[in-house]
CSV table of C-alpha atoms in Angstrom, one decimal:
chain,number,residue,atom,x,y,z
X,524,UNK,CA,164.7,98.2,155.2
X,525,UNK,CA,162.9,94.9,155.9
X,526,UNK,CA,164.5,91.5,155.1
X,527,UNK,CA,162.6,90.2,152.1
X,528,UNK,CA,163.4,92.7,149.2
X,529,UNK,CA,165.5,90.2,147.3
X,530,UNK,CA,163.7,87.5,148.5
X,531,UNK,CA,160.4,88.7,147.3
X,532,UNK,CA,162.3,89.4,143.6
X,533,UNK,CA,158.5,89.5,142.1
X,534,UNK,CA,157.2,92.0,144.2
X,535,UNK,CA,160.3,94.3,144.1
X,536,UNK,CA,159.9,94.1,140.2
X,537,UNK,CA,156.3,94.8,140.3
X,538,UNK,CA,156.8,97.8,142.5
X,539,UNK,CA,159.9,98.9,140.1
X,540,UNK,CA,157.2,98.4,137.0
X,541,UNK,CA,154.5,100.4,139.2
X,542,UNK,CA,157.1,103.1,139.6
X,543,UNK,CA,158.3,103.2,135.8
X,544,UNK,CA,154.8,103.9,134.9
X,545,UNK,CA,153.4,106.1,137.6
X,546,UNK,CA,156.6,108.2,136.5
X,547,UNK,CA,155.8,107.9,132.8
X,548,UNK,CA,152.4,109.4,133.6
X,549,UNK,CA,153.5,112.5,135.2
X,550,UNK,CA,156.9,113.3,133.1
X,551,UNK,CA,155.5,112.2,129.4
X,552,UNK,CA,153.3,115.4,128.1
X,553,UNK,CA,152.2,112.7,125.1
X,554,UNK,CA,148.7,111.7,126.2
X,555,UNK,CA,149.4,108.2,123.8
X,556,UNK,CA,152.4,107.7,126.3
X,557,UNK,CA,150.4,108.3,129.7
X,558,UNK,CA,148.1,105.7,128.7
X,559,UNK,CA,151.3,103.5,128.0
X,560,UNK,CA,152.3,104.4,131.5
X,561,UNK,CA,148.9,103.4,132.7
X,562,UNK,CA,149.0,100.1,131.5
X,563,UNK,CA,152.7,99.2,132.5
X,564,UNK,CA,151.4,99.9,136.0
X,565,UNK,CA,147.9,98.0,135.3
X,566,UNK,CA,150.8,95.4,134.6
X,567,UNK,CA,152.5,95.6,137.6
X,568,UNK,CA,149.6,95.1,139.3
X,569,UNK,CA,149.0,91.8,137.9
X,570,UNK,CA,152.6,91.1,139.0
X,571,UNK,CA,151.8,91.5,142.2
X,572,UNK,CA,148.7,89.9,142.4
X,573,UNK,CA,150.1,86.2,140.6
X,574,UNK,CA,153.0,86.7,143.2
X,575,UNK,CA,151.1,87.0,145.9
X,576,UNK,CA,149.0,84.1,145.2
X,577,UNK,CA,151.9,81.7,144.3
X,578,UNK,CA,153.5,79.3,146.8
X,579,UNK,CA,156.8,77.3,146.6
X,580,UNK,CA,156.2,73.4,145.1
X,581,UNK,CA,152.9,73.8,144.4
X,582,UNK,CA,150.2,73.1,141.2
X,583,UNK,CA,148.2,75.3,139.4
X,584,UNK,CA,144.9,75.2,141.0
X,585,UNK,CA,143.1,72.8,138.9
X,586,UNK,CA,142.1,69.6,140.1
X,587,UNK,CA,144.1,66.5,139.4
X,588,UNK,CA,143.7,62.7,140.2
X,589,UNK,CA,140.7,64.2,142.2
X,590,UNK,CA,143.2,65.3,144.9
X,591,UNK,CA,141.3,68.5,146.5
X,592,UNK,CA,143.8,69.2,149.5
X,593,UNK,CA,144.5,72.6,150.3
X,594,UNK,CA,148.4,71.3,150.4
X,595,UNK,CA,148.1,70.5,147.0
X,596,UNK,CA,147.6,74.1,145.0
X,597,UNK,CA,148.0,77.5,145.2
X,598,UNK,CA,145.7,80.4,146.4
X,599,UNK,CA,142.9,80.4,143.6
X,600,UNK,CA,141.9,83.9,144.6
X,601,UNK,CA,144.5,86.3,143.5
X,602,UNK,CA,144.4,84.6,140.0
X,603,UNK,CA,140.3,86.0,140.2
X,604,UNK,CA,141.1,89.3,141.2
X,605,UNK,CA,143.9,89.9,138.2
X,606,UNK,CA,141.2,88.2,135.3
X,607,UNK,CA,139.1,91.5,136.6
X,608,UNK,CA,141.9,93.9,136.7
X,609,UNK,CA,142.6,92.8,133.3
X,610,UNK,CA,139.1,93.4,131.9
X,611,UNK,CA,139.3,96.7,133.9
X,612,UNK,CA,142.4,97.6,132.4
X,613,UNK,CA,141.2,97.1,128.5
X,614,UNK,CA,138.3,98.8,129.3
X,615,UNK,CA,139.8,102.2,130.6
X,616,UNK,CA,142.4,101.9,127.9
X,617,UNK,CA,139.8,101.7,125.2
X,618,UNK,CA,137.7,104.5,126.4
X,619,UNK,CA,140.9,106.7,127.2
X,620,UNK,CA,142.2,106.2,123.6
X,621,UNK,CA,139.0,106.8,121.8
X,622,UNK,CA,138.7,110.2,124.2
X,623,UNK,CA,142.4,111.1,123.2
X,624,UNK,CA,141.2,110.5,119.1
X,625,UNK,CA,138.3,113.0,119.4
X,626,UNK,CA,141.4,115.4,121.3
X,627,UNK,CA,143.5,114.8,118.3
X,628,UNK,CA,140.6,115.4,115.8
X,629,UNK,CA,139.5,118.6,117.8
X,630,UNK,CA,142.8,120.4,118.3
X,631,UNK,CA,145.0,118.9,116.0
X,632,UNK,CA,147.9,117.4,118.5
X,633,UNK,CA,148.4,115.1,121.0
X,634,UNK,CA,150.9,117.3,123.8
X,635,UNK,CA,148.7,117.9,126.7
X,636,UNK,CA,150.4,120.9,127.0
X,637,UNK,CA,149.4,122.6,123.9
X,638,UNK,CA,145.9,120.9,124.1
X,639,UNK,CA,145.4,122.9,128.1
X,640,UNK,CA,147.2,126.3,125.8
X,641,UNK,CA,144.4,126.1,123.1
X,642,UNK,CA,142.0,125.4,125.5
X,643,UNK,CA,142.8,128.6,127.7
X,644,UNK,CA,142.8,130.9,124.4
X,645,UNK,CA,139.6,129.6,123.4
X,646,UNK,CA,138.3,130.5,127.0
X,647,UNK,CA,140.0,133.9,126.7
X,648,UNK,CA,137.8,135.1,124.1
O,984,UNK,CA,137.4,126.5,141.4
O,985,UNK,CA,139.0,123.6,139.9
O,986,UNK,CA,138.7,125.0,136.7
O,987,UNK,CA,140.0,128.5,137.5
O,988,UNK,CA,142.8,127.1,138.8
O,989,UNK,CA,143.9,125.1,135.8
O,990,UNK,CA,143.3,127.9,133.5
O,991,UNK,CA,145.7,130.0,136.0
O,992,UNK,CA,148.1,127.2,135.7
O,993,UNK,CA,147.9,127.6,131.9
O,994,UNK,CA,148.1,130.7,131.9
O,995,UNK,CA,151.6,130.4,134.0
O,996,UNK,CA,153.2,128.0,131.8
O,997,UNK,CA,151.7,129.6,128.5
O,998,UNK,CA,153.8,132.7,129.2
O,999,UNK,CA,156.2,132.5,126.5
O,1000,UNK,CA,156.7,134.4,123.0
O,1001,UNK,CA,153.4,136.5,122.8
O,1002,UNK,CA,153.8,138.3,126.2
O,1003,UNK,CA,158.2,138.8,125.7
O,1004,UNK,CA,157.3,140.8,122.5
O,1005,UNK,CA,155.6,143.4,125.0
O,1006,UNK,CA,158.2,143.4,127.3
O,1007,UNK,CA,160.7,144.9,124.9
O,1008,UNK,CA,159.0,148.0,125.2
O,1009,UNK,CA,159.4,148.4,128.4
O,1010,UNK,CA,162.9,149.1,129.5
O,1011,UNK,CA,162.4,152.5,126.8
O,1012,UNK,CA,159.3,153.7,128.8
O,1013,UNK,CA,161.3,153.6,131.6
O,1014,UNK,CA,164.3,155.1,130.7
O,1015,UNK,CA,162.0,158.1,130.7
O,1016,UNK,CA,159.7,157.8,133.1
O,1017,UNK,CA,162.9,157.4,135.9
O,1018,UNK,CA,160.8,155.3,137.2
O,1019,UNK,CA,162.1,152.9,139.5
O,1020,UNK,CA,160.8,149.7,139.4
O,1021,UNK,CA,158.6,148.6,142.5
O,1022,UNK,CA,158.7,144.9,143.3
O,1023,UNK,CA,155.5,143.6,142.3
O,1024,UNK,CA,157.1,145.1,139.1
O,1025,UNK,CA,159.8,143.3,138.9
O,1026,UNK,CA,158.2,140.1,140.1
O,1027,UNK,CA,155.6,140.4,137.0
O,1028,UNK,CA,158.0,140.8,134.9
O,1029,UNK,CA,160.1,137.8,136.5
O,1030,UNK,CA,157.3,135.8,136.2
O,1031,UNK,CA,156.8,136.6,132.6
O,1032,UNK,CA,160.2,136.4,131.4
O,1033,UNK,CA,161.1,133.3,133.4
O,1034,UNK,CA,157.9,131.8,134.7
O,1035,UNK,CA,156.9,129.6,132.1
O,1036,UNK,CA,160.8,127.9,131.9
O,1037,UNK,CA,160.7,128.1,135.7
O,1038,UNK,CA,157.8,126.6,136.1
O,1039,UNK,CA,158.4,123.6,133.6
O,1040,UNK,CA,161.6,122.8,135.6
O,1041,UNK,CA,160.2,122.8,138.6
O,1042,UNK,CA,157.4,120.6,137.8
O,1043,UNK,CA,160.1,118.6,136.3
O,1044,UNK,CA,162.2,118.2,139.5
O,1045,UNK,CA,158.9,118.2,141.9
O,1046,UNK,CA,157.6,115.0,139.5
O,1047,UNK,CA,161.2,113.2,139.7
O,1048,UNK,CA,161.4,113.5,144.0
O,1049,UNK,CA,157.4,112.7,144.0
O,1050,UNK,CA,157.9,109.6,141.4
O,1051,UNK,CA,161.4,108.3,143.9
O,1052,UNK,CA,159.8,109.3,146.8
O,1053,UNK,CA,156.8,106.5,145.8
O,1054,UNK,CA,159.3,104.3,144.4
O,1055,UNK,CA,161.6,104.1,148.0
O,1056,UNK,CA,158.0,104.1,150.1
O,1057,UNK,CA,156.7,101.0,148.1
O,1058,UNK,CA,160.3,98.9,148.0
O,1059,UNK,CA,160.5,99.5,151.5
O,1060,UNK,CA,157.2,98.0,152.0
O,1061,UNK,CA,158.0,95.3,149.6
O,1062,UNK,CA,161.1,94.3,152.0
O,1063,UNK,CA,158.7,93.9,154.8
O,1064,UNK,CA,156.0,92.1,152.8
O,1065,UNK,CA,156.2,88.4,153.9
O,1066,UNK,CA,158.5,85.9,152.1
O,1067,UNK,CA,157.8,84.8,148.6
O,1068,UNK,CA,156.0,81.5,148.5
O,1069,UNK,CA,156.3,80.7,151.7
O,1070,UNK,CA,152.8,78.9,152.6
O,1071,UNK,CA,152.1,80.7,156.3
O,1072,UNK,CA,151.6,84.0,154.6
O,1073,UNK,CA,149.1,85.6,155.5
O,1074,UNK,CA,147.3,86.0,151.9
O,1075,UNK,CA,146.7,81.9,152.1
O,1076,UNK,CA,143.8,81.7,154.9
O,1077,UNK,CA,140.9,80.0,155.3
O,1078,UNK,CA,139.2,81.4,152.2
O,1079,UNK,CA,141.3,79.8,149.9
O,1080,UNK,CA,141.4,76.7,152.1
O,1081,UNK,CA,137.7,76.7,151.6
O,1082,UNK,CA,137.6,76.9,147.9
O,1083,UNK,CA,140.2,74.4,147.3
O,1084,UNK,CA,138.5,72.1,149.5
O,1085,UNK,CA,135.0,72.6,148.8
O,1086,UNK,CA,135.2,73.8,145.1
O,1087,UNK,CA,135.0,70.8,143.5
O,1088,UNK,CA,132.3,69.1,145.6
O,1089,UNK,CA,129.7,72.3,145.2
O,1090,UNK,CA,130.5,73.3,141.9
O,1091,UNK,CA,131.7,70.2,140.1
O,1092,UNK,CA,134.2,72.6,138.2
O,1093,UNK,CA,137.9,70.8,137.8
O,1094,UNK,CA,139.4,74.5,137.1
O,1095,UNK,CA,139.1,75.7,140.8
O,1096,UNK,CA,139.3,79.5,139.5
O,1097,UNK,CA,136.9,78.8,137.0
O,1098,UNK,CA,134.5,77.7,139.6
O,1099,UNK,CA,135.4,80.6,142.0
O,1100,UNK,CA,135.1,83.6,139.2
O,1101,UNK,CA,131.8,81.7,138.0
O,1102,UNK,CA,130.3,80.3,140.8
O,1103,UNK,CA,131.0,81.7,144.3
O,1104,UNK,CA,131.7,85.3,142.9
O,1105,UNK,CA,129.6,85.2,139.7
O,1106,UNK,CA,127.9,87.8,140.3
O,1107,UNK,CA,131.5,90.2,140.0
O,1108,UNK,CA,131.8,88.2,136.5
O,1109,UNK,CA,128.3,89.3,135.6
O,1110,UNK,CA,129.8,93.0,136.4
O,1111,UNK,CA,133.1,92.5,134.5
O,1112,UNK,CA,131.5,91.9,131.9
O,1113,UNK,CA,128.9,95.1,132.3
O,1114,UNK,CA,132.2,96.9,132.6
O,1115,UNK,CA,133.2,95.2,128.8
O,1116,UNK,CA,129.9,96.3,127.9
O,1117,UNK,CA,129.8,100.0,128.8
O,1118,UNK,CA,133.4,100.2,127.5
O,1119,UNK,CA,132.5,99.8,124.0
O,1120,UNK,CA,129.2,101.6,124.1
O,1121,UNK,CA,131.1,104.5,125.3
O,1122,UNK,CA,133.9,103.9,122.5
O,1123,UNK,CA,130.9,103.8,120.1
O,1124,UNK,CA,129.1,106.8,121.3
O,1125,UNK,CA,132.6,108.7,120.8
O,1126,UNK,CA,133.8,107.0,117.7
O,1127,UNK,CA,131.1,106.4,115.4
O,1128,UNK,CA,130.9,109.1,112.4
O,1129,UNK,CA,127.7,111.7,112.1
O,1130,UNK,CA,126.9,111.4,109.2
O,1131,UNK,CA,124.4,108.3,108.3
O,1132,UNK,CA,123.5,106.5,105.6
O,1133,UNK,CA,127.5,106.8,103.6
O,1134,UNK,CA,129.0,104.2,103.0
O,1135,UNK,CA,132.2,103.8,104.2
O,1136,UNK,CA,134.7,104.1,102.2
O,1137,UNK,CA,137.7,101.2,101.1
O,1138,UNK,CA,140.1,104.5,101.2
O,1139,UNK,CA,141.4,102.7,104.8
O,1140,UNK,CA,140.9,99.5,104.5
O,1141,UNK,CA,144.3,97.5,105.0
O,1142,UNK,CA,145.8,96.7,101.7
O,1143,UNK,CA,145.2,93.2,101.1
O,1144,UNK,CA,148.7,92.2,101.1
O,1145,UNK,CA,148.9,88.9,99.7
O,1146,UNK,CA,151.3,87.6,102.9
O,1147,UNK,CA,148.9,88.6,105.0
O,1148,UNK,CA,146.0,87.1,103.1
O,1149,UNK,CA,147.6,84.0,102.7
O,1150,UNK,CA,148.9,83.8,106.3
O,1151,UNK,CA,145.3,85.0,107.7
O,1152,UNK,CA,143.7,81.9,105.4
O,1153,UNK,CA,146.0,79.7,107.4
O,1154,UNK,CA,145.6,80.9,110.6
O,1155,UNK,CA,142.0,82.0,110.9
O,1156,UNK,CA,140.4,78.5,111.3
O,1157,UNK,CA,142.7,77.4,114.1
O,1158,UNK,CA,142.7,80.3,115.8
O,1159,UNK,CA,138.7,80.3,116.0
O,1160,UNK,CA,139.2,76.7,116.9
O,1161,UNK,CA,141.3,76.8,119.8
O,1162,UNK,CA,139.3,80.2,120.8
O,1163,UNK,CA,135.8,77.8,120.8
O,1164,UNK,CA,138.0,75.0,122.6
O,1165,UNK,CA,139.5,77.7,125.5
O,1166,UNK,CA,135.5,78.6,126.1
O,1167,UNK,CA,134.1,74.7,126.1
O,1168,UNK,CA,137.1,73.6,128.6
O,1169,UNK,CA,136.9,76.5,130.5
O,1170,UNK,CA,135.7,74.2,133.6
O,1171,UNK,CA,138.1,71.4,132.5
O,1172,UNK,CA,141.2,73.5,132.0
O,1173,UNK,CA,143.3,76.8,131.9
O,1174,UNK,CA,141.3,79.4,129.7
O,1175,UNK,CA,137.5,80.3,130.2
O,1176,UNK,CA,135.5,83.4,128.6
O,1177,UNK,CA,137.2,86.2,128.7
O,1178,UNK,CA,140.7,84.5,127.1
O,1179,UNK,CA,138.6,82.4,124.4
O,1180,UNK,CA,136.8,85.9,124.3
O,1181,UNK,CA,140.3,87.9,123.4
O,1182,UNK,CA,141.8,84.6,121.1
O,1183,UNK,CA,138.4,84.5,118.7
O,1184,UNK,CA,138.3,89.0,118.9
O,1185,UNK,CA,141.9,88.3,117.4
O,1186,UNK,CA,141.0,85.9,114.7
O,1187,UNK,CA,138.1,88.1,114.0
O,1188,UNK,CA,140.3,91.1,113.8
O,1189,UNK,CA,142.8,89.3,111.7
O,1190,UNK,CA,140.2,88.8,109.0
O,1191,UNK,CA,139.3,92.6,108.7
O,1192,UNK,CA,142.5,93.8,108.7
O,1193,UNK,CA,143.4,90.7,105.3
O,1194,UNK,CA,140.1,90.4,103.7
O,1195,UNK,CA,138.5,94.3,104.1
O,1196,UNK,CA,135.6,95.4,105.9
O,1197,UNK,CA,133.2,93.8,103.4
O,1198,UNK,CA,133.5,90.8,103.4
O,1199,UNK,CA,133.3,90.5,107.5
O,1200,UNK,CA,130.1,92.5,107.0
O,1201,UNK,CA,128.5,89.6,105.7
O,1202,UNK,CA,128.1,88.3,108.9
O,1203,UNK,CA,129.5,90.6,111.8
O,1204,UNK,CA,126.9,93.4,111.2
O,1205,UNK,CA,126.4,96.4,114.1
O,1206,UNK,CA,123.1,94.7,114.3
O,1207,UNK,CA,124.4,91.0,114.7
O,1208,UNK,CA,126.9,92.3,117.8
O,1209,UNK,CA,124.1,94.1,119.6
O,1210,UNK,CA,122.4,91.1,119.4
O,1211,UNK,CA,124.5,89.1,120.5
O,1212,UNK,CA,126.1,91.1,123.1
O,1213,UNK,CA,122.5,91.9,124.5
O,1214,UNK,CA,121.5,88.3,124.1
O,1215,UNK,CA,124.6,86.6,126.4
O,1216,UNK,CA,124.5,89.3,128.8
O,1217,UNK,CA,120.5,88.8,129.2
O,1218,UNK,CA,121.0,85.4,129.3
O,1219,UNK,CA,123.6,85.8,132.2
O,1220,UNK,CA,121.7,87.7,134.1
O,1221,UNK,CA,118.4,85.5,133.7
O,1222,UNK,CA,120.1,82.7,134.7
O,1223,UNK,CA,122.0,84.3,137.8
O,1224,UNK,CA,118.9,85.3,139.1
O,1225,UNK,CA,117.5,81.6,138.7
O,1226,UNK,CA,120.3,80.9,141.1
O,1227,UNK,CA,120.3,83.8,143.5
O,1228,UNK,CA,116.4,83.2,144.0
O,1229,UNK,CA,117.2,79.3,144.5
O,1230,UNK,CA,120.0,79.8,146.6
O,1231,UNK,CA,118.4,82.5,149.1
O,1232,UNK,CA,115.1,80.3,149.6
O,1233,UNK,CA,116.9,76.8,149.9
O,1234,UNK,CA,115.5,75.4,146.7
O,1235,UNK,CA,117.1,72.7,145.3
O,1236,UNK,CA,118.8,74.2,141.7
O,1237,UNK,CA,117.5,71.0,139.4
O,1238,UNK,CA,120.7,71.5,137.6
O,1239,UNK,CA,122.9,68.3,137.7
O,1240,UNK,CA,127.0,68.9,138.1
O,1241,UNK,CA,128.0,65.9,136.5
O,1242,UNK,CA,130.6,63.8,136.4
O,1243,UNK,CA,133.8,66.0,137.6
O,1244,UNK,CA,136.1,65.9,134.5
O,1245,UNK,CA,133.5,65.3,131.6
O,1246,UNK,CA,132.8,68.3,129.3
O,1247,UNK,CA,129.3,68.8,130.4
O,1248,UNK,CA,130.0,68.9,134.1
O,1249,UNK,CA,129.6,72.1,136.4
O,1250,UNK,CA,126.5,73.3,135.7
O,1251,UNK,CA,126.1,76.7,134.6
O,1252,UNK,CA,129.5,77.4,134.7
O,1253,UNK,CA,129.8,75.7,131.0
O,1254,UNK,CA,127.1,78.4,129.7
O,1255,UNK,CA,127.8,80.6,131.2
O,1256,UNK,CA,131.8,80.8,129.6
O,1257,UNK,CA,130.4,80.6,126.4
O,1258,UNK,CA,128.3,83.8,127.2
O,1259,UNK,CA,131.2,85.7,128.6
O,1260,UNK,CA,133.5,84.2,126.1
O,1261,UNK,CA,130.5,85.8,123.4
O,1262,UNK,CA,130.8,89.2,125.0
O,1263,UNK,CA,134.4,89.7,124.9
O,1264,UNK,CA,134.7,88.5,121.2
O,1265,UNK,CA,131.9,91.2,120.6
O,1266,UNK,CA,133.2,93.8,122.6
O,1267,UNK,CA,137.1,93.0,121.1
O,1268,UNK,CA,136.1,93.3,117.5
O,1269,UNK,CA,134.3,96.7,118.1
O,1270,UNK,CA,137.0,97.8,119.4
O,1271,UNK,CA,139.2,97.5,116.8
O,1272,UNK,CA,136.3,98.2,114.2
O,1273,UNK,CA,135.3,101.4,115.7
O,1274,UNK,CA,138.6,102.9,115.9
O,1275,UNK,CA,139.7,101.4,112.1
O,1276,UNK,CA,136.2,102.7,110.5
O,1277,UNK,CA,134.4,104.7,112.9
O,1278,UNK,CA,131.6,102.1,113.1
O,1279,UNK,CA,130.8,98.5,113.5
């Protein structure tokens, strides 16, 4: 083990959230859940990302009294990269739920399970 | 192959009640028969008695020890990550130096991110919101009912609960306000397109869900959001290529950045929010009126 796990409290977190959900995707047989599980770890991800990007003492990086000195602000660019994981993240949780309605509508239940069973027995004949 | 292999796996865990009724036969035929039981035998009829219980347990216990075994690899890898807001990290290098620095001067935008997302990396913002884009055209290609031409009926709309209606009266107005402010200061403050996007999307939702779909159909028609979705998305790309085709021959843009700090500073940052910010409110509202109603 390394040093830094409870200094870096925001990236242990973030890997803790990453874990919850990656878990939640494999264990829940609910397909509403596994999307659940994908967006706690889309969350975790942002976690990260703001953590990374954040440094002790300093401002938000918006300029103030004209003051543009790189001592002055934090790193911009993670704050970029999670505004696109975010519009990523809505967009594969819209698509995902409106595939998992036409599921519902089509065999009548949402257990992944019994959706791969039906699926087999209509294969069968 | 992919295929076969999943219906095999079906097939494994879908051994349960109508293959056990067979088996009680069995142990009769071969009270007669004498036969002795070979061990592909036995292993068939191991595997269909206990396969499908087996094989959920296993996948079980296989899923826990996989999920841990992730969970251990990544904290160990956050103990060795490099301190927490400490300023020599690695992540903080020259790029960021450069934008900080810089950012102001060449894009005249106070909100440094605001200038990096729509500036220097516009053309990734131009995809995100491709991405928006696709998302509900996809959602609309699965959602939207057959059958044309019926109307659709007030069987689900919300109940207009007079709480809500009276709340939504309340809140409506400043909620479209502040969304139109987040997308005007965009360059000036925290905020931009895609959270002024999400903040009016709500609003707009808000008023389906107290007033009923008919009344928001005065206005937000399928054919007004395709318009306007298409028309901020043309107009983003139009005016990106202006400045692509600028910037690779050395032309001089013509567009003045302004006095740093004054709303109509930065150039085409300021329009190119509101597009953005036009999308997202689009794309939002579909959302939730394509899933409610099954169309727009």
């Amino acid at each position: 083990m390394g040093p830094n796990l409870l200094n870096n409290y925001f990236e242990t977190a973030a890997m803790i959230l990453f874990g919850i959900g990656f878990t939640t995707l494999f264990l829940q047989p609910n397909l509403i859940k596994k999307v659940i599980g994908l967006n706690i770890m889309d969350s975790a991800i942002y976690l990260f990302l703001a953590a990374k990007g954040y440094i002790d003492g300093r401002l938000a990086p918006i300029v103030v009294n004209g003051v543009t000195d790189m001592e002055a602000y934090i790193n911009p660019i993670p704050s970029g990269l999670v505004l696109t994981g975010i519009v990523v993240g809505v967009s594969v949780t819209a698509v995902s739920l409106s595939l998992i309605q036409k599921l519902y509508k089509e065999y009548h239940t949402l257990d992944m399970d019994e959706i791969l069973t039906k699926v087999s027995k209509e294969g069968d004949h | 192959m992919m295929n076969k292999f999943i219906n095999g796996l079906v097939k494994f865990v879908d051994g349960d009640f109508t293959i056990s009724t067979k088996r009680k036969a069995k142990p009769a035929r071969r009270h007669t028969d004498h036969h002795e039981p070979t061990f592909k035998e036995r292993f068939t009829q191991w595997h269909d008695e206990k396969g499908p219980a087996f094989f959920k347990a296993a996948y079980g216990i296989a899923s826990i020890v996989i999920c841990l075994t992730m969970i251990t690899i990544l904290l160990i890898t956050a103990s060795f990550l490099p301190e927490y807001g400490n300023p020599d990290n690695p992540v903080n290098n020259e790029v960021s130096e450069r934008y900080i620095e810089k950012g102001l001067e060449e894009t005249g935008s106070v909100n440094i991110v605001s200038g990096m997302i729509l500036d220097y990396r516009a053309f990734d913002t131009l995809g995100e919101s491709h991405v928006l884009f696709t998302a509900s055209a996809a959602v609309m290609l699965l959602m939207k009912k057959e059958k044309k031409g019926k109307e659709v009926s007030d069987k689900f709309s919300p109940k207009r609960d007079i709480i809500v209606k009276t709340v939504a009266q309340f809140i409506i107005p400043f909620l479209l306000v502040y969304g139109v402010y987040l997308m005007l200061n965009g360059h000036l403050s925290p905020g931009g397109g895609f959270s002024a996007g999400a903040v009016m999307g709500a609003a707009l939702i808000l008023f389906s869900s107290a007033f009923g779909y008919k009344k928001i159909k005065t206005v937000f028609t399928e054919k007004f959001i395709k318009i306007v979705t298409l028309a901020s998305l043309l107009f983003y790309a139009g005016i990106k290529c202006y400045s692509f085709y600028t910037g690779a021959n050395h032309i001089p843009t013509g567009i003045p950045l302004g006095q740093p700090g004054a709303i109509l500073s930065s150039g085409l940052i300021l329009p190119l929010n509101i597009a953005v910010g036009l999308v997202v409110t689009c794309t939002m509202y579909s959302f939730y009126s394509l899933f409610s109603k099954g169309e727009i």
